[in-house]
mmCIF file of C-alpha atoms and ligand atoms in Angstrom:
data_model
loop_
_atom_site.group_PDB
_atom_site.id
_atom_site.type_symbol
_atom_site.label_atom_id
_atom_site.label_comp_id
_atom_site.label_asym_id
_atom_site.label_seq_id
_atom_site.Cartn_x
_atom_site.Cartn_y
_atom_site.Cartn_z
ATOM 1 C CA MET M 22 0.008 0.039 0.055
ATOM 2 C CA THR M 23 1.683 3.181 -1.189
ATOM 3 C CA GLY M 24 0.035 6.517 -1.780
ATOM 4 C CA SER M 25 1.097 9.730 -3.420
ATOM 5 C CA THR M 26 2.285 11.287 -0.218
ATOM 6 C CA LEU M 27 3.308 8.155 1.809
ATOM 7 C CA THR M 28 5.372 5.034 1.472
ATOM 8 C CA VAL M 29 3.741 2.298 3.554
ATOM 9 C CA GLU M 30 5.483 -0.985 4.359
ATOM 10 C CA GLU M 31 3.365 -3.621 5.952
ATOM 11 C CA LEU M 32 5.181 -6.153 8.039
ATOM 12 C CA ASP M 33 3.961 -8.936 10.242
ATOM 13 C CA ASP M 34 4.261 -7.023 13.507
ATOM 14 C CA ARG M 35 4.467 -3.408 12.373
ATOM 15 C CA VAL M 36 3.634 -1.011 9.697
ATOM 16 C CA VAL M 37 6.295 1.519 8.577
ATOM 17 C CA VAL M 38 4.996 4.811 7.192
ATOM 18 C CA THR M 39 7.328 7.389 5.542
ATOM 19 C CA LEU M 40 5.992 10.807 4.753
ATOM 20 C CA ARG M 41 6.937 11.676 1.126
ATOM 21 C CA ARG M 42 6.245 15.234 0.090
ATOM 22 C CA PRO M 43 9.889 16.360 -0.194
ATOM 23 C CA GLU M 44 9.056 19.226 -2.565
ATOM 24 C CA ALA M 45 6.943 20.802 0.374
ATOM 25 C CA ARG M 46 9.073 19.604 3.266
ATOM 26 C CA ASN M 47 6.415 16.839 3.980
ATOM 27 C CA ALA M 48 3.737 19.462 4.696
ATOM 28 C CA ILE M 49 0.652 17.673 5.518
ATOM 29 C CA ASN M 50 -2.001 18.290 2.839
ATOM 30 C CA ALA M 51 -5.483 16.875 2.195
ATOM 31 C CA ALA M 52 -4.061 13.861 0.300
ATOM 32 C CA MET M 53 -1.691 12.918 3.123
ATOM 33 C CA VAL M 54 -4.519 13.249 5.683
ATOM 34 C CA ARG M 55 -6.526 10.861 3.520
ATOM 35 C CA GLU M 56 -3.766 8.359 3.128
ATOM 36 C CA LEU M 57 -2.905 8.488 6.841
ATOM 37 C CA HIS M 58 -6.618 7.758 7.586
ATOM 38 C CA GLU M 59 -6.232 4.657 5.307
ATOM 39 C CA VAL M 60 -3.279 3.604 7.355
ATOM 40 C CA CYS M 61 -5.325 3.925 10.513
ATOM 41 C CA THR M 62 -8.059 1.784 9.019
ATOM 42 C CA VAL M 63 -5.500 -0.920 8.274
ATOM 43 C CA LEU M 64 -4.050 -0.770 11.822
ATOM 44 C CA GLU M 65 -7.562 -0.688 13.429
ATOM 45 C CA GLU M 66 -8.572 -3.754 11.414
ATOM 46 C CA ARG M 67 -5.322 -5.590 12.160
ATOM 47 C CA PRO M 68 -3.545 -3.970 15.129
ATOM 48 C CA ARG M 69 0.156 -3.706 14.755
ATOM 49 C CA LEU M 70 2.990 -1.387 15.926
ATOM 50 C CA LEU M 71 3.418 1.747 13.859
ATOM 51 C CA LEU M 72 6.750 3.551 12.921
ATOM 52 C CA LEU M 73 6.189 6.930 11.414
ATOM 53 C CA THR M 74 8.983 8.817 9.857
ATOM 54 C CA GLY M 75 9.844 11.492 7.367
ATOM 55 C CA GLY M 76 12.657 11.591 4.898
ATOM 56 C CA ASP M 77 15.121 13.869 3.130
ATOM 57 C CA GLY M 78 16.057 15.441 6.413
ATOM 58 C CA VAL M 79 12.661 16.548 7.450
ATOM 59 C CA PHE M 80 9.824 15.082 9.523
ATOM 60 C CA ALA M 81 7.102 17.444 8.457
ATOM 61 C CA ALA M 82 7.011 21.274 8.130
ATOM 62 C CA GLY M 83 3.448 21.563 9.300
ATOM 63 C CA ALA M 84 0.041 21.600 7.770
ATOM 64 C CA ASP M 85 0.140 22.736 4.118
ATOM 65 C CA ILE M 86 0.038 26.470 4.328
ATOM 66 C CA GLY M 87 -1.334 26.858 0.867
ATOM 67 C CA GLU M 88 -4.427 24.747 1.853
ATOM 68 C CA LEU M 89 -4.714 26.427 5.246
ATOM 69 C CA ARG M 90 -4.845 29.705 3.667
ATOM 70 C CA GLU M 91 -8.105 28.831 1.861
ATOM 71 C CA ARG M 92 -9.799 27.241 4.877
ATOM 72 C CA GLY M 93 -12.605 28.891 6.750
ATOM 73 C CA ARG M 94 -14.540 28.382 9.940
ATOM 74 C CA ASP M 95 -16.371 25.301 8.704
ATOM 75 C CA GLN M 96 -13.215 23.491 7.760
ATOM 76 C CA ALA M 97 -11.707 24.431 11.206
ATOM 77 C CA LEU M 98 -14.814 22.873 12.862
ATOM 78 C CA GLN M 99 -14.329 19.728 10.762
ATOM 79 C CA GLY M 100 -11.049 19.341 12.707
ATOM 80 C CA ILE M 101 -9.282 17.944 9.607
ATOM 81 C CA ASN M 102 -6.002 17.392 11.343
ATOM 82 C CA SER M 103 -7.095 17.201 14.930
ATOM 83 C CA ARG M 104 -9.346 14.177 14.144
ATOM 84 C CA LEU M 105 -6.609 12.426 12.230
ATOM 85 C CA PHE M 106 -3.997 12.941 15.040
ATOM 86 C CA ASP M 107 -6.590 11.777 17.538
ATOM 87 C CA ARG M 108 -7.225 8.629 15.493
ATOM 88 C CA ILE M 109 -3.465 8.044 15.388
ATOM 89 C CA ALA M 110 -3.131 8.559 19.165
ATOM 90 C CA ARG M 111 -5.958 6.050 19.769
ATOM 91 C CA LEU M 112 -4.504 3.326 17.453
ATOM 92 C CA PRO M 113 -4.520 0.044 19.413
ATOM 93 C CA MET M 114 -0.952 -0.705 19.467
ATOM 94 C CA PRO M 115 1.963 1.602 20.335
ATOM 95 C CA THR M 116 3.183 4.098 17.831
ATOM 96 C CA VAL M 117 6.718 5.525 17.431
ATOM 97 C CA ALA M 118 7.805 8.703 15.586
ATOM 98 C CA ALA M 119 11.344 8.801 14.343
ATOM 99 C CA VAL M 120 12.159 12.530 13.847
ATOM 100 C CA ASP M 121 14.949 13.863 11.719
ATOM 101 C CA GLY M 122 14.981 17.598 10.930
ATOM 102 C CA TYR M 123 11.978 19.866 11.201
ATOM 103 C CA ALA M 124 8.708 18.762 12.990
ATOM 104 C CA LEU M 125 6.891 22.034 12.927
ATOM 105 C CA GLY M 126 3.263 22.941 13.432
ATOM 106 C CA GLY M 127 1.026 20.108 12.383
ATOM 107 C CA GLY M 128 4.243 18.007 11.822
ATOM 108 C CA ALA M 129 5.124 18.506 15.576
ATOM 109 C CA GLU M 130 1.573 17.705 16.477
ATOM 110 C CA LEU M 131 1.706 14.527 14.461
ATOM 111 C CA ALA M 132 4.826 13.559 16.480
ATOM 112 C CA TYR M 133 3.232 14.469 19.761
ATOM 113 C CA ALA M 134 0.293 12.218 18.975
ATOM 114 C CA CYS M 135 2.632 9.195 18.817
ATOM 115 C CA ASP M 136 3.349 7.171 22.002
ATOM 116 C CA ILE M 137 7.184 7.431 21.767
ATOM 117 C CA ARG M 138 9.492 9.784 19.842
ATOM 118 C CA LEU M 139 13.113 9.223 18.790
ATOM 119 C CA ALA M 140 15.106 12.121 17.308
ATOM 120 C CA SER M 141 18.176 12.661 15.294
ATOM 121 C CA PRO M 142 20.542 15.434 16.399
ATOM 122 C CA ALA M 143 18.968 17.627 13.591
ATOM 123 C CA ALA M 144 15.451 17.339 15.066
ATOM 124 C CA VAL M 145 13.685 20.525 15.721
ATOM 125 C CA PHE M 146 10.153 20.726 17.265
ATOM 126 C CA GLY M 147 8.176 23.961 17.298
ATOM 127 C CA ASN M 148 4.703 25.445 16.877
ATOM 128 C CA PRO M 149 4.893 28.663 14.911
ATOM 129 C CA GLU M 150 1.163 28.745 14.194
ATOM 130 C CA PRO M 151 0.545 32.261 15.911
ATOM 131 C CA GLY M 152 3.079 33.663 13.638
ATOM 132 C CA LEU M 153 0.705 32.698 10.769
ATOM 133 C CA GLY M 154 -2.240 34.219 12.648
ATOM 134 C CA ILE M 155 -3.622 30.806 13.684
ATOM 135 C CA LEU M 156 -3.824 28.431 16.589
ATOM 136 C CA ALA M 157 -1.975 25.032 16.960
ATOM 137 C CA ALA M 158 -5.427 23.356 17.031
ATOM 138 C CA ALA M 159 -4.481 19.841 16.218
ATOM 139 C CA GLY M 160 -3.278 18.807 19.732
ATOM 140 C CA ALA M 161 -0.304 20.900 20.519
ATOM 141 C CA CYS M 162 -2.294 23.187 23.079
ATOM 142 C CA TRP M 163 -3.119 20.195 25.221
ATOM 143 C CA ARG M 164 -0.823 17.357 24.188
ATOM 144 C CA LEU M 165 2.373 19.390 24.645
ATOM 145 C CA ARG M 166 1.219 20.558 28.091
ATOM 146 C CA ASP M 167 0.642 16.915 29.012
ATOM 147 C CA LEU M 168 4.050 15.891 27.638
ATOM 148 C CA LEU M 169 6.151 18.731 29.010
ATOM 149 C CA GLY M 170 4.066 20.745 31.444
ATOM 150 C CA ALA M 171 2.497 24.171 30.993
ATOM 151 C CA SER M 172 5.559 26.233 31.423
ATOM 152 C CA VAL M 173 7.616 24.736 28.554
ATOM 153 C CA ALA M 174 4.381 24.181 26.420
ATOM 154 C CA LYS M 175 3.712 27.962 26.701
ATOM 155 C CA GLN M 176 7.248 28.855 25.746
ATOM 156 C CA VAL M 177 6.798 26.855 22.498
ATOM 157 C CA LEU M 178 3.154 27.858 21.799
ATOM 158 C CA LEU M 179 3.275 31.513 22.776
ATOM 159 C CA ALA M 180 6.920 32.530 22.496
ATOM 160 C CA GLY M 181 7.862 30.470 19.415
ATOM 161 C CA ARG M 182 10.558 28.632 21.310
ATOM 162 C CA ARG M 183 11.919 25.775 19.175
ATOM 163 C CA LEU M 184 13.199 22.580 20.896
ATOM 164 C CA ASP M 185 16.318 21.177 19.432
ATOM 165 C CA ALA M 186 17.203 17.525 19.873
ATOM 166 C CA ASP M 187 19.074 18.270 23.225
ATOM 167 C CA ASP M 188 16.182 20.261 24.574
ATOM 168 C CA ALA M 189 13.754 17.462 23.499
ATOM 169 C CA MET M 190 15.839 14.836 25.234
ATOM 170 C CA ARG M 191 16.354 16.730 28.477
ATOM 171 C CA LEU M 192 12.698 17.644 28.643
ATOM 172 C CA GLY M 193 11.656 14.080 28.052
ATOM 173 C CA LEU M 194 9.876 14.784 24.754
ATOM 174 C CA VAL M 195 12.005 12.158 22.991
ATOM 175 C CA ALA M 196 13.293 8.800 24.356
ATOM 176 C CA GLU M 197 16.668 8.981 22.708
ATOM 177 C CA VAL M 198 18.764 11.073 20.286
ATOM 178 C CA VAL M 199 20.630 8.919 17.733
ATOM 179 C CA PRO M 200 22.762 9.715 14.802
ATOM 180 C CA THR M 201 20.625 10.238 11.591
ATOM 181 C CA ASP M 202 22.075 7.213 9.990
ATOM 182 C CA ASP M 203 21.083 5.019 12.926
ATOM 183 C CA LEU M 204 17.649 6.543 13.545
ATOM 184 C CA LEU M 205 15.518 3.938 11.694
ATOM 185 C CA LYS M 206 17.754 1.133 13.052
ATOM 186 C CA ARG M 207 17.157 2.255 16.610
ATOM 187 C CA ALA M 208 13.502 2.832 16.050
ATOM 188 C CA HIS M 209 13.069 -0.756 14.657
ATOM 189 C CA ALA M 210 15.019 -1.964 17.708
ATOM 190 C CA LEU M 211 12.618 -0.153 19.973
ATOM 191 C CA LEU M 212 9.690 -1.825 18.117
ATOM 192 C CA ASP M 213 11.357 -5.238 18.346
ATOM 193 C CA ARG M 214 11.531 -4.720 22.138
ATOM 194 C CA MET M 215 7.801 -3.914 22.171
ATOM 195 C CA ALA M 216 7.020 -6.767 19.759
ATOM 196 C CA ARG M 217 8.396 -9.236 22.310
ATOM 197 C CA SER M 218 5.740 -8.166 24.819
ATOM 198 C CA GLY M 219 2.268 -9.724 24.918
ATOM 199 C CA PRO M 220 0.331 -7.930 22.220
ATOM 200 C CA LEU M 221 -2.969 -7.801 24.251
ATOM 201 C CA ALA M 222 -0.920 -6.607 27.320
ATOM 202 C CA LEU M 223 0.529 -3.797 25.258
ATOM 203 C CA ARG M 224 -2.791 -2.848 23.772
ATOM 204 C CA LEU M 225 -4.556 -2.784 27.199
ATOM 205 C CA THR M 226 -1.677 -0.902 28.773
ATOM 206 C CA LYS M 227 -1.927 1.771 26.125
ATOM 207 C CA LEU M 228 -5.681 1.974 26.616
ATOM 208 C CA VAL M 229 -5.476 2.224 30.358
ATOM 209 C CA THR M 230 -2.521 4.748 30.278
ATOM 210 C CA ASP M 231 -4.629 6.959 27.934
ATOM 211 C CA ALA M 232 -7.856 6.450 29.767
ATOM 212 C CA PRO M 233 -9.294 9.886 30.698
ATOM 213 C CA GLY M 234 -10.233 8.720 34.249
ATOM 214 C CA GLY M 235 -11.734 5.784 36.005
ATOM 215 C CA HIS M 236 -8.592 4.602 37.679
ATOM 216 C CA PRO M 237 -8.063 2.107 39.294
ATOM 217 C CA VAL M 238 -11.163 0.475 38.041
ATOM 218 C CA THR M 239 -9.975 0.478 34.432
ATOM 219 C CA ASP M 240 -6.621 -0.891 35.479
ATOM 220 C CA ASP M 241 -8.268 -3.771 37.402
ATOM 221 C CA LEU M 242 -10.686 -4.529 34.565
ATOM 222 C CA ALA M 243 -7.761 -4.681 32.093
ATOM 223 C CA GLN M 244 -5.651 -6.734 34.396
ATOM 224 C CA ALA M 245 -8.599 -9.180 34.872
ATOM 225 C CA ILE M 246 -8.711 -9.778 31.002
ATOM 226 C CA LEU M 247 -4.963 -10.344 31.028
ATOM 227 C CA PHE M 248 -4.983 -12.646 33.979
ATOM 228 C CA GLU M 249 -7.220 -15.031 32.052
ATOM 229 C CA SER M 250 -5.145 -14.973 28.876
ATOM 230 C CA SER M 251 -3.054 -17.977 27.864
ATOM 231 C CA ASP M 252 -0.251 -15.648 26.835
ATOM 232 C CA LYS M 253 0.154 -14.603 30.484
ATOM 233 C CA SER M 254 0.464 -18.201 31.515
ATOM 234 C CA VAL M 255 2.850 -19.117 28.766
ATOM 235 C CA ARG M 256 5.077 -16.023 29.559
ATOM 236 C CA MET M 257 5.110 -16.546 33.247
ATOM 237 C CA ASP M 258 5.777 -20.274 32.922
ATOM 238 C CA ALA M 259 8.696 -19.461 30.725
ATOM 239 C CA PHE M 260 10.080 -17.040 33.282
ATOM 240 C CA LEU M 261 9.605 -19.392 36.186
ATOM 241 C CA ALA M 262 11.314 -22.125 34.092
ATOM 242 C CA GLY M 263 14.348 -19.817 33.695
ATOM 243 C CA GLY M 264 13.809 -18.651 30.131
ATOM 244 C CA ARG M 265 14.391 -14.874 30.320
ATOM 245 C CA SER M 266 13.526 -12.712 27.347
HETATM 246 N N1 COA E 20 3.116 24.220 3.800
HETATM 247 C C1 COA E 20 3.278 24.292 2.470
HETATM 248 N N2 COA E 20 4.529 24.344 1.861
HETATM 249 C C2 COA E 20 5.594 24.337 2.660
HETATM 250 C C3 COA E 20 5.498 24.218 4.012
HETATM 251 C C4 COA E 20 4.283 24.144 4.609
HETATM 252 N N3 COA E 20 4.081 24.082 5.968
HETATM 253 N N4 COA E 20 6.729 24.258 4.531
HETATM 254 C C5 COA E 20 7.576 24.207 3.514
HETATM 255 N N5 COA E 20 6.906 24.426 2.360
HETATM 256 C C6 COA E 20 7.343 24.500 1.013
HETATM 257 C C7 COA E 20 7.956 25.901 0.696
HETATM 258 O O1 COA E 20 6.914 26.770 0.265
HETATM 259 C C8 COA E 20 8.819 25.606 -0.443
HETATM 260 O O2 COA E 20 8.139 25.440 -1.622
HETATM 261 P P1 COA E 20 8.819 26.042 -3.001
HETATM 262 O O3 COA E 20 10.062 25.366 -3.280
HETATM 263 O O4 COA E 20 7.635 25.771 -4.027
HETATM 264 O O5 COA E 20 9.072 27.519 -2.749
HETATM 265 C C9 COA E 20 9.467 24.226 -0.151
HETATM 266 O O6 COA E 20 8.456 23.634 0.725
HETATM 267 C C10 COA E 20 10.773 24.360 0.574
HETATM 268 O O7 COA E 20 10.628 25.178 1.647
HETATM 269 P P2 COA E 20 11.830 26.125 2.135
HETATM 270 O O8 COA E 20 11.312 27.099 3.051
HETATM 271 O O9 COA E 20 12.507 26.651 0.904
HETATM 272 O O10 COA E 20 12.893 25.018 2.848
HETATM 273 P P3 COA E 20 13.876 25.283 3.898
HETATM 274 O O11 COA E 20 14.626 24.047 4.000
HETATM 275 O O12 COA E 20 14.674 26.547 3.580
HETATM 276 O O13 COA E 20 13.130 25.569 5.236
HETATM 277 C C11 COA E 20 11.379 25.204 6.949
HETATM 278 C C12 COA E 20 12.408 24.524 5.885
HETATM 279 C C13 COA E 20 10.646 23.974 7.439
HETATM 280 C C14 COA E 20 12.078 25.908 7.991
HETATM 281 C C15 COA E 20 10.481 26.124 6.191
HETATM 282 O O14 COA E 20 9.979 25.593 5.032
HETATM 283 C C16 COA E 20 9.289 26.641 7.015
HETATM 284 O O15 COA E 20 9.456 27.507 7.900
HETATM 285 N N6 COA E 20 8.092 26.062 6.648
HETATM 286 C C17 COA E 20 6.855 26.483 7.370
HETATM 287 C C18 COA E 20 6.844 25.899 8.846
HETATM 288 C C19 COA E 20 5.587 26.397 9.449
HETATM 289 O O16 COA E 20 5.202 27.589 9.734
HETATM 290 N N7 COA E 20 4.765 25.426 9.787
HETATM 291 C C20 COA E 20 3.460 25.621 10.481
HETATM 292 C C21 COA E 20 2.361 25.487 9.474
HETATM 293 S S1 COA E 20 0.885 25.402 10.413
#
């Protein structure tokens, strides 16, 4: 499955999506939104890990400004990007963004919507939307606060602070900074690590971690499901028999 703006590689335990609009620095246009929704459909139907990356030294330079320029109130209320990024955030299995170069505006929001981010030393996160007279309305105003706290989020959102790879690492926005040439290899290693866990356990852990409330009831319910799974018995028997993974 490959669209005009994405390369999509479907593997047994993961799907790898590469944003491909190099002529527009991977700016997210309507076609890319549509194709990313198609990827979501695939992952909802058959849950797998997702690795999302850019190419040519850029993750994504934001929503497509040419398209944004023409949008009015009704398109804003459709939540074109916010709904897509919410859908990505709610994918059943963990998602990883491998960020090399700019992740600005909607590009940053796409990375914020993923569960884990890895960065190259060239990564730059920022939300310059107010400079264009608009709001970062596809998640940055609340996801960035959840990820980094209100103080840093407001520096990014209100004062145009850009977070380079060192900042992102120090602030916990990214799990690791790795040389560009190793970025995908490290991302795959992280996915390998997750792929060794029980898939249902990962799925329920993500669901419970993101649950808006209801703790500890949700945690107990999820655990009740997992305690009855044969995967749990197999994994614990293997541990007790001395086979460590
Ligand atoms: N939407 C539409 N087109 C974009 C774009 C965006 N968000 N970001 C870059 N492009 C286009 C440019 O218009 C340019 O097109 P052209 O070659 O037809 O003139 C092309 O991509 C290359 O961009 P350029 O600015 O020349 O590349 P650069 O490497 O010098 O700079 C950036 C890269 C990301 C710093 C710069 O493109 C930029 O600031 N982009 C906008 C970021 C932004 O404000 N995002 C928030 C949007 S909500």
